[in-house]
PDB file of C-alpha atoms in Angstrom:
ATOM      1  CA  UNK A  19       5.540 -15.353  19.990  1.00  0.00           C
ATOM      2  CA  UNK A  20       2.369 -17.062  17.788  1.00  0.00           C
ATOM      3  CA  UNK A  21       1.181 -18.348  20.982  1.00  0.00           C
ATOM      4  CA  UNK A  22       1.160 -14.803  22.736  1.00  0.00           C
ATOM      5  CA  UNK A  23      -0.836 -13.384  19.703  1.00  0.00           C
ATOM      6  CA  UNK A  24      -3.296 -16.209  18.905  1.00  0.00           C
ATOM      7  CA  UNK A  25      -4.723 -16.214  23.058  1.00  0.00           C
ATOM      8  CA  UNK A  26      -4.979 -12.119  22.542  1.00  0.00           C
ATOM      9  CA  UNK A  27      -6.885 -12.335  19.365  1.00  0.00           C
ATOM     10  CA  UNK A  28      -9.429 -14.615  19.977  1.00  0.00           C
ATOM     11  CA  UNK A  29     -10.092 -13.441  23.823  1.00  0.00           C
ATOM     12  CA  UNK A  30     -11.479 -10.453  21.484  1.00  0.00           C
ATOM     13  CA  UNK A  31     -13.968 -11.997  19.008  1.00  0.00           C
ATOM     14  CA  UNK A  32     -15.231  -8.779  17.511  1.00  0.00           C
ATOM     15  CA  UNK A  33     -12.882  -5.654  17.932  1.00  0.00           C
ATOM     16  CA  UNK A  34     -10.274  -4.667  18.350  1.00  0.00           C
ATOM     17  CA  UNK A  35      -8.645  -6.543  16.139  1.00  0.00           C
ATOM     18  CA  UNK A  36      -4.890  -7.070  16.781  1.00  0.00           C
ATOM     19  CA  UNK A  37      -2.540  -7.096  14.073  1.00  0.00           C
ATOM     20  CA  UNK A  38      -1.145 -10.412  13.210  1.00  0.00           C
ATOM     21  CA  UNK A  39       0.960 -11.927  10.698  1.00  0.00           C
ATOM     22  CA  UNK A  40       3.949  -9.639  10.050  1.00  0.00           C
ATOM     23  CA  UNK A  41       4.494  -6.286   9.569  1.00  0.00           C
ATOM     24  CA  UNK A  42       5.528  -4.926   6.297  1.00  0.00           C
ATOM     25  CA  UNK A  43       8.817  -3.783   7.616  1.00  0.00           C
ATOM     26  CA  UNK A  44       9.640  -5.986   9.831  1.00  0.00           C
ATOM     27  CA  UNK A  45      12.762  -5.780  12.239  1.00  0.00           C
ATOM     28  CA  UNK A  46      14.156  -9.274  12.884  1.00  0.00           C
ATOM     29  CA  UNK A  47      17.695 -10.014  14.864  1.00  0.00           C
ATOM     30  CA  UNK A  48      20.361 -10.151  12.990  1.00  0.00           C
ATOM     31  CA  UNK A  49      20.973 -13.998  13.606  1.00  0.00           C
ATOM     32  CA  UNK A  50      17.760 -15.370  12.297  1.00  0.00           C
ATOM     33  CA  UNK A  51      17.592 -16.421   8.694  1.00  0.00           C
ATOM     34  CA  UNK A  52      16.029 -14.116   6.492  1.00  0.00           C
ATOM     35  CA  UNK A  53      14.146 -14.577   3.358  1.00  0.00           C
ATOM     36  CA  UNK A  54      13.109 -11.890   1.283  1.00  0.00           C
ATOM     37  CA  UNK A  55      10.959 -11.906  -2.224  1.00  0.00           C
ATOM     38  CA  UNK A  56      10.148  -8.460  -4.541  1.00  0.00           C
ATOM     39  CA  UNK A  57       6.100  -7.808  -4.546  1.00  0.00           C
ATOM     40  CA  UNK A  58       4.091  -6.093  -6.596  1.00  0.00           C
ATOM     41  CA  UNK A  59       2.178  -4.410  -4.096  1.00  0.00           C
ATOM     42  CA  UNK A  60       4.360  -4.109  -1.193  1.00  0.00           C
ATOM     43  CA  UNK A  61       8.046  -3.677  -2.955  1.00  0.00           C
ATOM     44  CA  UNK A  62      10.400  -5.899  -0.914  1.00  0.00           C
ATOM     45  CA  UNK A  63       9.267  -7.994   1.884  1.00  0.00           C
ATOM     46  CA  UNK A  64      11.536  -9.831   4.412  1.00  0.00           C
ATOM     47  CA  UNK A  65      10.634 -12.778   6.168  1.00  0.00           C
ATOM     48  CA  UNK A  66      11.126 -15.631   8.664  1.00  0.00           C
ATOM     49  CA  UNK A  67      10.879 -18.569   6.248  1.00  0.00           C
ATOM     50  CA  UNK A  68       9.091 -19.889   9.810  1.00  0.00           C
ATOM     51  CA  UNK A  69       5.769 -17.314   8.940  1.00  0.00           C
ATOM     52  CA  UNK A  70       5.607 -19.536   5.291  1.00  0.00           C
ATOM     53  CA  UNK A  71       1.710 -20.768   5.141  1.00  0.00           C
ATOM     54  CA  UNK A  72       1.638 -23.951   3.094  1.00  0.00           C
ATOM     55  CA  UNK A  73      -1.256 -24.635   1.141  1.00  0.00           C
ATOM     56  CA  UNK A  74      -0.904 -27.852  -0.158  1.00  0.00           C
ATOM     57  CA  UNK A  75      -3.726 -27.851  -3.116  1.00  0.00           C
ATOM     58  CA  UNK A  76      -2.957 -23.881  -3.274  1.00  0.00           C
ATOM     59  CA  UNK A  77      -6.093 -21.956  -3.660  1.00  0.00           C
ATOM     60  CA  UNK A  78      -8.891 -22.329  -6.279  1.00  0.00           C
ATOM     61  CA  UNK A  79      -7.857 -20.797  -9.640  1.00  0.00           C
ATOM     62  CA  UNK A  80      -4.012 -21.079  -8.210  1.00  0.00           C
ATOM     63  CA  UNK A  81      -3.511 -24.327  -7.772  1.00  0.00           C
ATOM     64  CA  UNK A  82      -0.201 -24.159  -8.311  1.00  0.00           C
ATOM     65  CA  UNK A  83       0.795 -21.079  -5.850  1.00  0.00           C
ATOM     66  CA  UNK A  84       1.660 -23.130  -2.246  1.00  0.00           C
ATOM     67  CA  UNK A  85       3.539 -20.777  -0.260  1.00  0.00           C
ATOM     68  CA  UNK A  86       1.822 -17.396   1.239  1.00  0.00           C
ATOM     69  CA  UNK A  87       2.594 -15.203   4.172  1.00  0.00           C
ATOM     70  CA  UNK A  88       0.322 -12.889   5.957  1.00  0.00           C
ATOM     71  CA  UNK A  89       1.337  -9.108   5.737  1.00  0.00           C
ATOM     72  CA  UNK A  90      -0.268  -6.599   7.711  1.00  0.00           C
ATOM     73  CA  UNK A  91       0.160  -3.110   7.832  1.00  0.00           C
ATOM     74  CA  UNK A  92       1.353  -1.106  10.468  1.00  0.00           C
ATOM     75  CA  UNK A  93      -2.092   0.783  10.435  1.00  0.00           C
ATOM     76  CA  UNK A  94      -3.614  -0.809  13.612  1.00  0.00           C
ATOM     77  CA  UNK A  95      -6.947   0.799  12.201  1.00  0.00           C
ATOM     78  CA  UNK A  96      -6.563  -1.658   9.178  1.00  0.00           C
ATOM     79  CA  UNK A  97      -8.702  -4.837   9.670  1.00  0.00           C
ATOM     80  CA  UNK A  98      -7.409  -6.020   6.150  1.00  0.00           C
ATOM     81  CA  UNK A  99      -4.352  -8.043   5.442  1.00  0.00           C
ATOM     82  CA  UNK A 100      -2.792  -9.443   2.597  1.00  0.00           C
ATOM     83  CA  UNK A 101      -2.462 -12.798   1.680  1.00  0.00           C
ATOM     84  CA  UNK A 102       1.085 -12.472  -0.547  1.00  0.00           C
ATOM     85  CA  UNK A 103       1.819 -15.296  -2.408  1.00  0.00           C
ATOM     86  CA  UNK A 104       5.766 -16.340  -2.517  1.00  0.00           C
ATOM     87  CA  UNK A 105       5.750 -18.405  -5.548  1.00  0.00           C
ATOM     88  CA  UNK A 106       4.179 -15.438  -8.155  1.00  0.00           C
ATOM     89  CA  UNK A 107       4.801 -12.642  -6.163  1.00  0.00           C
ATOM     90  CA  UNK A 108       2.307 -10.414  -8.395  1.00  0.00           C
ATOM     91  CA  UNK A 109      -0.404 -12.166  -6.400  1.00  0.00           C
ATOM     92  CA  UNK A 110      -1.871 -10.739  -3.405  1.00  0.00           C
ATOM     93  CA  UNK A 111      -5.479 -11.387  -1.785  1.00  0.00           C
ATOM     94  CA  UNK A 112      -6.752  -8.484   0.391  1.00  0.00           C
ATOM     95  CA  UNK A 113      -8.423 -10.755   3.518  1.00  0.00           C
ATOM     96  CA  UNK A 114     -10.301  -9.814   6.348  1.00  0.00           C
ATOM     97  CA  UNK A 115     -11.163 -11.920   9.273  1.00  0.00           C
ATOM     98  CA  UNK A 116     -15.143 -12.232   8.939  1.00  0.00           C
ATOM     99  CA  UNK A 117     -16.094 -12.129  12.718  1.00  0.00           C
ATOM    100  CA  UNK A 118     -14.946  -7.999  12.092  1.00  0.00           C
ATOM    101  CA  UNK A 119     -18.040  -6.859  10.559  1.00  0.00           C
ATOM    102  CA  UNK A 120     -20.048 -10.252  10.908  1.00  0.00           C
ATOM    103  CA  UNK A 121     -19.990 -11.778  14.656  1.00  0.00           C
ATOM    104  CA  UNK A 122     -21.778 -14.648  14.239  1.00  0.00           C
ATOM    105  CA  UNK A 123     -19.746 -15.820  11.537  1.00  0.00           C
ATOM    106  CA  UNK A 124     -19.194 -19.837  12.025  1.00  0.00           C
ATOM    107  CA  UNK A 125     -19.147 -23.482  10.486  1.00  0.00           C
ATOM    108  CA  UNK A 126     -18.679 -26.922  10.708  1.00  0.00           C
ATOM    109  CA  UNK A 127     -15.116 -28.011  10.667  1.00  0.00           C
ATOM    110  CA  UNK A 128     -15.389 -31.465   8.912  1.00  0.00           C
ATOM    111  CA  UNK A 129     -12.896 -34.668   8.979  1.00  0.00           C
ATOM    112  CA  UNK A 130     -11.306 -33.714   5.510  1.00  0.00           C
ATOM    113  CA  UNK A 131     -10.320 -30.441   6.747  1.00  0.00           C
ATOM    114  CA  UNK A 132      -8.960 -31.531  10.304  1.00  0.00           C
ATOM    115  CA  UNK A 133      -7.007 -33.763   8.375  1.00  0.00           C
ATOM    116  CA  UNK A 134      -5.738 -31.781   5.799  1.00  0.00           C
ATOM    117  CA  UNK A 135      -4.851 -29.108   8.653  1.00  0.00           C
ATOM    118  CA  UNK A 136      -4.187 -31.419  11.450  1.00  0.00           C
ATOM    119  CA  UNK A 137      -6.319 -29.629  14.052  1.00  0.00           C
ATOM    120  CA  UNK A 138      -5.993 -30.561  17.015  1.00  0.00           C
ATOM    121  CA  UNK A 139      -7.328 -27.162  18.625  1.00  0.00           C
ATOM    122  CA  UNK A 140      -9.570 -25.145  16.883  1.00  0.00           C
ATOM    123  CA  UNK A 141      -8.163 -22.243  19.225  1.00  0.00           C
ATOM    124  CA  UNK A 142      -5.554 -22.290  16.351  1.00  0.00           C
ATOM    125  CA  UNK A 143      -7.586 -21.416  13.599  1.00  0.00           C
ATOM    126  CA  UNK A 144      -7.174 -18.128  12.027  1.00  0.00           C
ATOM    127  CA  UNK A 145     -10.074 -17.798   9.846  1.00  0.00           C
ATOM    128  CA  UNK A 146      -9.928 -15.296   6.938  1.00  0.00           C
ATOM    129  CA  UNK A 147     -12.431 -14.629   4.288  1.00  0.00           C
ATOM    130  CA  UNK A 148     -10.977 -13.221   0.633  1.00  0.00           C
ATOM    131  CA  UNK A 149     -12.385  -9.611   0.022  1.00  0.00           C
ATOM    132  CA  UNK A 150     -12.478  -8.268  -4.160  1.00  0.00           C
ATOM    133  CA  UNK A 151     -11.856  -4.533  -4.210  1.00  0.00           C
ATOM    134  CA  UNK A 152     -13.884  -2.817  -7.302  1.00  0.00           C
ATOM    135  CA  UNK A 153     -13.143   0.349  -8.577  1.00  0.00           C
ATOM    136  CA  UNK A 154     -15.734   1.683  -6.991  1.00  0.00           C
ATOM    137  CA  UNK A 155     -14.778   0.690  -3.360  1.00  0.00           C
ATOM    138  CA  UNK A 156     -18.013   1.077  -1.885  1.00  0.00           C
ATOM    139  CA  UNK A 157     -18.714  -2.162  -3.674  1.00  0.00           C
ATOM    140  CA  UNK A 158     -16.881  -3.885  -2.359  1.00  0.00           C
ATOM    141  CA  UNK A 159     -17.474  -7.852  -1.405  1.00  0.00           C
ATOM    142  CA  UNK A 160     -15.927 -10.805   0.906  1.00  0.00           C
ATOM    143  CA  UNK A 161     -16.435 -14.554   0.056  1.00  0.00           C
ATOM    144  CA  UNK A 162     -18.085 -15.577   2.816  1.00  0.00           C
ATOM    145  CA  UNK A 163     -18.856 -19.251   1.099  1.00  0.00           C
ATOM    146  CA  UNK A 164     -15.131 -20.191   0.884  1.00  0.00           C
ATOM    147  CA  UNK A 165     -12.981 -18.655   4.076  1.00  0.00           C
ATOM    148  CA  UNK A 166      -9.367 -18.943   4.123  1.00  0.00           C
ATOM    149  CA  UNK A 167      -8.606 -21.540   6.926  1.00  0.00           C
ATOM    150  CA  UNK A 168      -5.217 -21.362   8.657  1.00  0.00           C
ATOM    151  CA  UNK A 169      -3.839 -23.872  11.141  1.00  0.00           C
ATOM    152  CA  UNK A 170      -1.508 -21.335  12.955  1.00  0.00           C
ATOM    153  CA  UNK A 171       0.257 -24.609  14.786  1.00  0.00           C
ATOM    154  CA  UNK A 172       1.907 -25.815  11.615  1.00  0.00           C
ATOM    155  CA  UNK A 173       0.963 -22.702   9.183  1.00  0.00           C
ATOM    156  CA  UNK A 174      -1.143 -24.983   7.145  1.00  0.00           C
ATOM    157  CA  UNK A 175      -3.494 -23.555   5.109  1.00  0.00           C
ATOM    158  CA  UNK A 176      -6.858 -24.478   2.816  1.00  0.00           C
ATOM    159  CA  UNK A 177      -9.452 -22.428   1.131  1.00  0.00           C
ATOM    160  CA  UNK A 178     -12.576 -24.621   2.079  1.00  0.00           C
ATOM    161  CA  UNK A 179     -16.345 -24.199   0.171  1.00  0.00           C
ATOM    162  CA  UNK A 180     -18.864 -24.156   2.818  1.00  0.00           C
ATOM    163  CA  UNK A 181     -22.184 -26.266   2.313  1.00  0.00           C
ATOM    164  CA  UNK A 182     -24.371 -23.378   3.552  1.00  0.00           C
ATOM    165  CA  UNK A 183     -26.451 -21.214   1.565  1.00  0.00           C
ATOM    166  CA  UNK A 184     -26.250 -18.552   3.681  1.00  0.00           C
ATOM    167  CA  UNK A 185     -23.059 -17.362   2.725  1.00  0.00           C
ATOM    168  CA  UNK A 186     -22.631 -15.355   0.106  1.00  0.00           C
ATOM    169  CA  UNK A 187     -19.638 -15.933  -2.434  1.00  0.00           C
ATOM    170  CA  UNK A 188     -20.105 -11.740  -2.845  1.00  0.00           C
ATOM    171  CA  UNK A 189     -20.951 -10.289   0.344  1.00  0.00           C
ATOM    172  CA  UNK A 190     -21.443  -7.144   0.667  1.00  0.00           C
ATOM    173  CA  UNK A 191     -19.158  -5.862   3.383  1.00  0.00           C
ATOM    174  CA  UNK A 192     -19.521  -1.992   3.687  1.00  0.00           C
ATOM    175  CA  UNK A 193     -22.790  -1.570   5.645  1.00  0.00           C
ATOM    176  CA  UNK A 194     -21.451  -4.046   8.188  1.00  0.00           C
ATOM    177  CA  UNK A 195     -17.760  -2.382   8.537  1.00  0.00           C
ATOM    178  CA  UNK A 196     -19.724   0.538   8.713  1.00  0.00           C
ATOM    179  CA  UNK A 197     -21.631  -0.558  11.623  1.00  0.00           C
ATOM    180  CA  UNK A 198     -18.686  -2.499  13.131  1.00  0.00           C
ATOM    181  CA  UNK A 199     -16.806   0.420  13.593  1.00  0.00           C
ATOM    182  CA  UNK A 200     -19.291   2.640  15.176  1.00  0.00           C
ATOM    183  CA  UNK A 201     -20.435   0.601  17.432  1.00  0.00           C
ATOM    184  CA  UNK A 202     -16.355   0.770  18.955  1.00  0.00           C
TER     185      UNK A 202
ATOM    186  CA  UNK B  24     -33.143 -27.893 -19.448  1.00  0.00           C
ATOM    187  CA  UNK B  25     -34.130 -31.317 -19.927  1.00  0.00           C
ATOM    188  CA  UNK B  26     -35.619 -32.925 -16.416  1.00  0.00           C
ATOM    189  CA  UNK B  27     -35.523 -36.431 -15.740  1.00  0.00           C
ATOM    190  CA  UNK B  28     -37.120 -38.439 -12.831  1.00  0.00           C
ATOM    191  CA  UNK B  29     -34.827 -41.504 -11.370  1.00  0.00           C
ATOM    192  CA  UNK B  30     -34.726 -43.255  -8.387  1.00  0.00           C
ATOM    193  CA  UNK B  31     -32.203 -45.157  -6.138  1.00  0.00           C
ATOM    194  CA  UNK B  32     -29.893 -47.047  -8.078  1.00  0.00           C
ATOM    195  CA  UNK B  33     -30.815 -45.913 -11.763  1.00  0.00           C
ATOM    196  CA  UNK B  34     -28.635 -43.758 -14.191  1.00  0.00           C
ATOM    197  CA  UNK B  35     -28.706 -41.622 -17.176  1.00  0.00           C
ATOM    198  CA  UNK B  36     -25.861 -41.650 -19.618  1.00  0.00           C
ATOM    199  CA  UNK B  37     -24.456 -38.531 -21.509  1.00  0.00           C
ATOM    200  CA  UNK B  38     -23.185 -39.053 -25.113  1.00  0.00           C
ATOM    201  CA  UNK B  39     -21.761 -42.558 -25.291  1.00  0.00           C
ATOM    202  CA  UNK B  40     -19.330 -42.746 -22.128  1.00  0.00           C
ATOM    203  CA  UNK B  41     -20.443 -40.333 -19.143  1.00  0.00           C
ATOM    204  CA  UNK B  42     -23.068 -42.142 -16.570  1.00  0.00           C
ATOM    205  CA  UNK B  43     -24.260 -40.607 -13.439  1.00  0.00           C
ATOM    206  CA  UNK B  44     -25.786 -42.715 -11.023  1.00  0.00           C
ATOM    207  CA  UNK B  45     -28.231 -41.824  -8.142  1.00  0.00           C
ATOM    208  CA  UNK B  46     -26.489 -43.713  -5.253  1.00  0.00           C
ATOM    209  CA  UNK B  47     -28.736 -42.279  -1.883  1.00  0.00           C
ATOM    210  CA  UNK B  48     -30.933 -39.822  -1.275  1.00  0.00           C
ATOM    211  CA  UNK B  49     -30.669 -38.737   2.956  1.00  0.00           C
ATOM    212  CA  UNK B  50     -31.965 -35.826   4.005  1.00  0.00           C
ATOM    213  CA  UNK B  51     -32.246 -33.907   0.941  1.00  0.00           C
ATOM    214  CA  UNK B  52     -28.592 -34.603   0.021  1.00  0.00           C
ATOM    215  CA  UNK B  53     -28.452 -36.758  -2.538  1.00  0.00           C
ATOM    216  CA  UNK B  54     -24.860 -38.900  -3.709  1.00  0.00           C
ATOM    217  CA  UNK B  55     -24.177 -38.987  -7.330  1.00  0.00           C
ATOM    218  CA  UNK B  56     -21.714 -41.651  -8.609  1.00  0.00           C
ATOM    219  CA  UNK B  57     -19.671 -40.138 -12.226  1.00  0.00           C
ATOM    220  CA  UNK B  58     -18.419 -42.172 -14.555  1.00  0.00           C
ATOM    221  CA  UNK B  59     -16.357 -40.374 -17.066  1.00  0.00           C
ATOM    222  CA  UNK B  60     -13.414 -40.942 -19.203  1.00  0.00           C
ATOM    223  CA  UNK B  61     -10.288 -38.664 -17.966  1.00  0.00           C
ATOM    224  CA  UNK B  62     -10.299 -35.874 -19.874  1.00  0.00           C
ATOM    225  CA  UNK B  63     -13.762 -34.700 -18.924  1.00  0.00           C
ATOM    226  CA  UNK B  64     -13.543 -32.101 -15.603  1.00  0.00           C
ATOM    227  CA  UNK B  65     -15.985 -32.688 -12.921  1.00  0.00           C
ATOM    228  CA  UNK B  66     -16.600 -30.117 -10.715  1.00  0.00           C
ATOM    229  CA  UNK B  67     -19.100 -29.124  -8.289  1.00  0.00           C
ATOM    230  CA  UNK B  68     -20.697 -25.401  -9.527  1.00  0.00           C
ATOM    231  CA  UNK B  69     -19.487 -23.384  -6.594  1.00  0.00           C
ATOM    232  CA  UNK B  70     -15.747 -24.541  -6.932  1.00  0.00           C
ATOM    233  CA  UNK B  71     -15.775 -22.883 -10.454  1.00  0.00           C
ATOM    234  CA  UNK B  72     -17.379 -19.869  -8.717  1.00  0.00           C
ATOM    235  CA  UNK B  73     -15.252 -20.198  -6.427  1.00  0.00           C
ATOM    236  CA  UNK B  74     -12.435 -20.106  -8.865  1.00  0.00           C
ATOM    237  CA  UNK B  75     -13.803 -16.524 -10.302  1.00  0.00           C
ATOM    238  CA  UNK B  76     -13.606 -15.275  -7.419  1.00  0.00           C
ATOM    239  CA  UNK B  77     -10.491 -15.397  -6.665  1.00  0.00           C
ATOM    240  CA  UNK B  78      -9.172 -14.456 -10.073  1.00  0.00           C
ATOM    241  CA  UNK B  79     -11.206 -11.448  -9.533  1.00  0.00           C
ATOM    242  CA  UNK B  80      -9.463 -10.777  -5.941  1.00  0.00           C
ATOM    243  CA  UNK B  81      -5.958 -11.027  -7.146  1.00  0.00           C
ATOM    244  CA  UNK B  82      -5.698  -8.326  -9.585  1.00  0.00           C
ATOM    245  CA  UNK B  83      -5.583  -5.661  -6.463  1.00  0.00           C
ATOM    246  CA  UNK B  84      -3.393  -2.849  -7.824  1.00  0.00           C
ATOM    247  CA  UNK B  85      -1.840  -0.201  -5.440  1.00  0.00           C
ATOM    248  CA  UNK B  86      -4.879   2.148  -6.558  1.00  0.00           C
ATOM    249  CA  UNK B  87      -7.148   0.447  -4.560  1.00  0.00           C
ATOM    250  CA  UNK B  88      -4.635  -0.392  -1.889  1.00  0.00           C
ATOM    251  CA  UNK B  89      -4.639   3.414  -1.277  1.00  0.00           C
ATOM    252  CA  UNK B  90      -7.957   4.358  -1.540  1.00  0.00           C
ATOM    253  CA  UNK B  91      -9.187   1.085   0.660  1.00  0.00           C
ATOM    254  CA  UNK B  92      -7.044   3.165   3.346  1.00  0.00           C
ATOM    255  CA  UNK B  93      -8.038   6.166   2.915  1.00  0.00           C
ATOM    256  CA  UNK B  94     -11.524   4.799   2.810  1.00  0.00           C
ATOM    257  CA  UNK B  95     -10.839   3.439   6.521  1.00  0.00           C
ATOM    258  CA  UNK B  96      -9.366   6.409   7.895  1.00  0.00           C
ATOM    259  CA  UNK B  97     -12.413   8.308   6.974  1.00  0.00           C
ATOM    260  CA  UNK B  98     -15.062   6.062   8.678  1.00  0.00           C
TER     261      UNK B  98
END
């Protein structure tokens, strides 16, 4: 099933963006072992304990929250997800996969982090970037300078600082969503 | 801010236990070696912006969840 999804999203670098992860309501068989945790944001989520992302140092600022899954919603029209966290299910991280509104988006995937994901494809990365939602939408922002890294293989994840000063840790996103979108 | 020229191999010390050591310079990047006693944190600068960040990015509240959709449908 991962495998199906990963070779459709990334034949499609820029749009349109499949939904991955798993839905918010999500309809398993009744034989499969079925988690389920009370959110915050999303009331009660069931899961395949299988979908668990591991981060193993958690993220920066939560170092102590290890277990996430990716929830997206059933808006196909959505390019954000949600990166819930298991362990303090009051957290969730709206995420966006950065090659949406920014194409070009790339970096250098070092030793440390092939280890600490044990790539051995980097068809299996699903690369995320962390997006902070003001009040006033519009002003919205992504962190370009630290993506989320997932190793969809083994659903290990890491939050890795880039050494480029291109990226911005507040991006402004709207202009380019914006532009992404018309140009579909 | 207090600047300071060293070279390969020297140090400067920070109150009475902290040294940091140039180790190599190569291409502009240049290797620091920190001695400190345990209970001082070391971090590099963007890791604590880093940190910010995300504290910022996890207090979403269903407000914004609604409006960032209605905010798609519309464009």
């Amino acid at each position: 099933m991962w495998e199906t999804i990963l070779i459709k999203r990334f034949s499609f670098y820029c749009f349109p963006v499949f939904p991955i992860g798993i839905p918010i309501k999500p309809e398993y068989e009744s034989e499969e072992l079925i988690m389920q945790i009370n959110t915050k944001n999303f009331g009660i989520i069931e899961y395949n304990p299988d979908d668990v992302i591991y981060f193993e140092e958690g993220i920066p600022g939560f170092e102590d929250l290890h277990n996430f899954l990716i929830i997206t919603d059933n808006n196909e029209d959505m390019p954000f997800k949600w990166l819930q966290s298991i362990d303090n299910t009051d957290i969730a991280f709206a995420i966006i996969d950065p090659r949406v509104f920014k194409p070009n988006y790339t970096f250098e995937i070092d030793d440390e982090l092939i280890q600490a994901l044990q790539i051995e494809d980097i068809n299996h990365l699903l690369i995320y970037v962390i997006v902070v939602i003001p009040d006033e939408i519009e002003k919205m922002t992504a962190n370009l300078k630290a993506p989320i890294i997932i190793n969809a293989r083994n659903n290990k994840g890491k939050q890795v600082i880039l050494d480029n000063d291109e990226y911005l840790i507040k991006h402004p996103i709207l202009e380019e969503l914006k532009n992404a979108y018309s140009n579909t | 801010m207090l600047i300071l020229t060293r070279k390969v191999g020297q140090s400067i010390i920070i109150g009475e236990d902290i040294e940091i050591k140039i180790l190599e310079i190569v291409d502009g990047q240049i290797k620091l070696g920190i001695t400190a006693p345990k209970n001082i944190s070391v971090l590099r600068k963007e890791l604590v912006e880093i940190k910010d960040e995300n504290l910022k990015a996890a207090t979403v509240n269903k407000e914004a969840l609604s409006q960032l959709e209605n905010f798609i449908k519309k464009h």
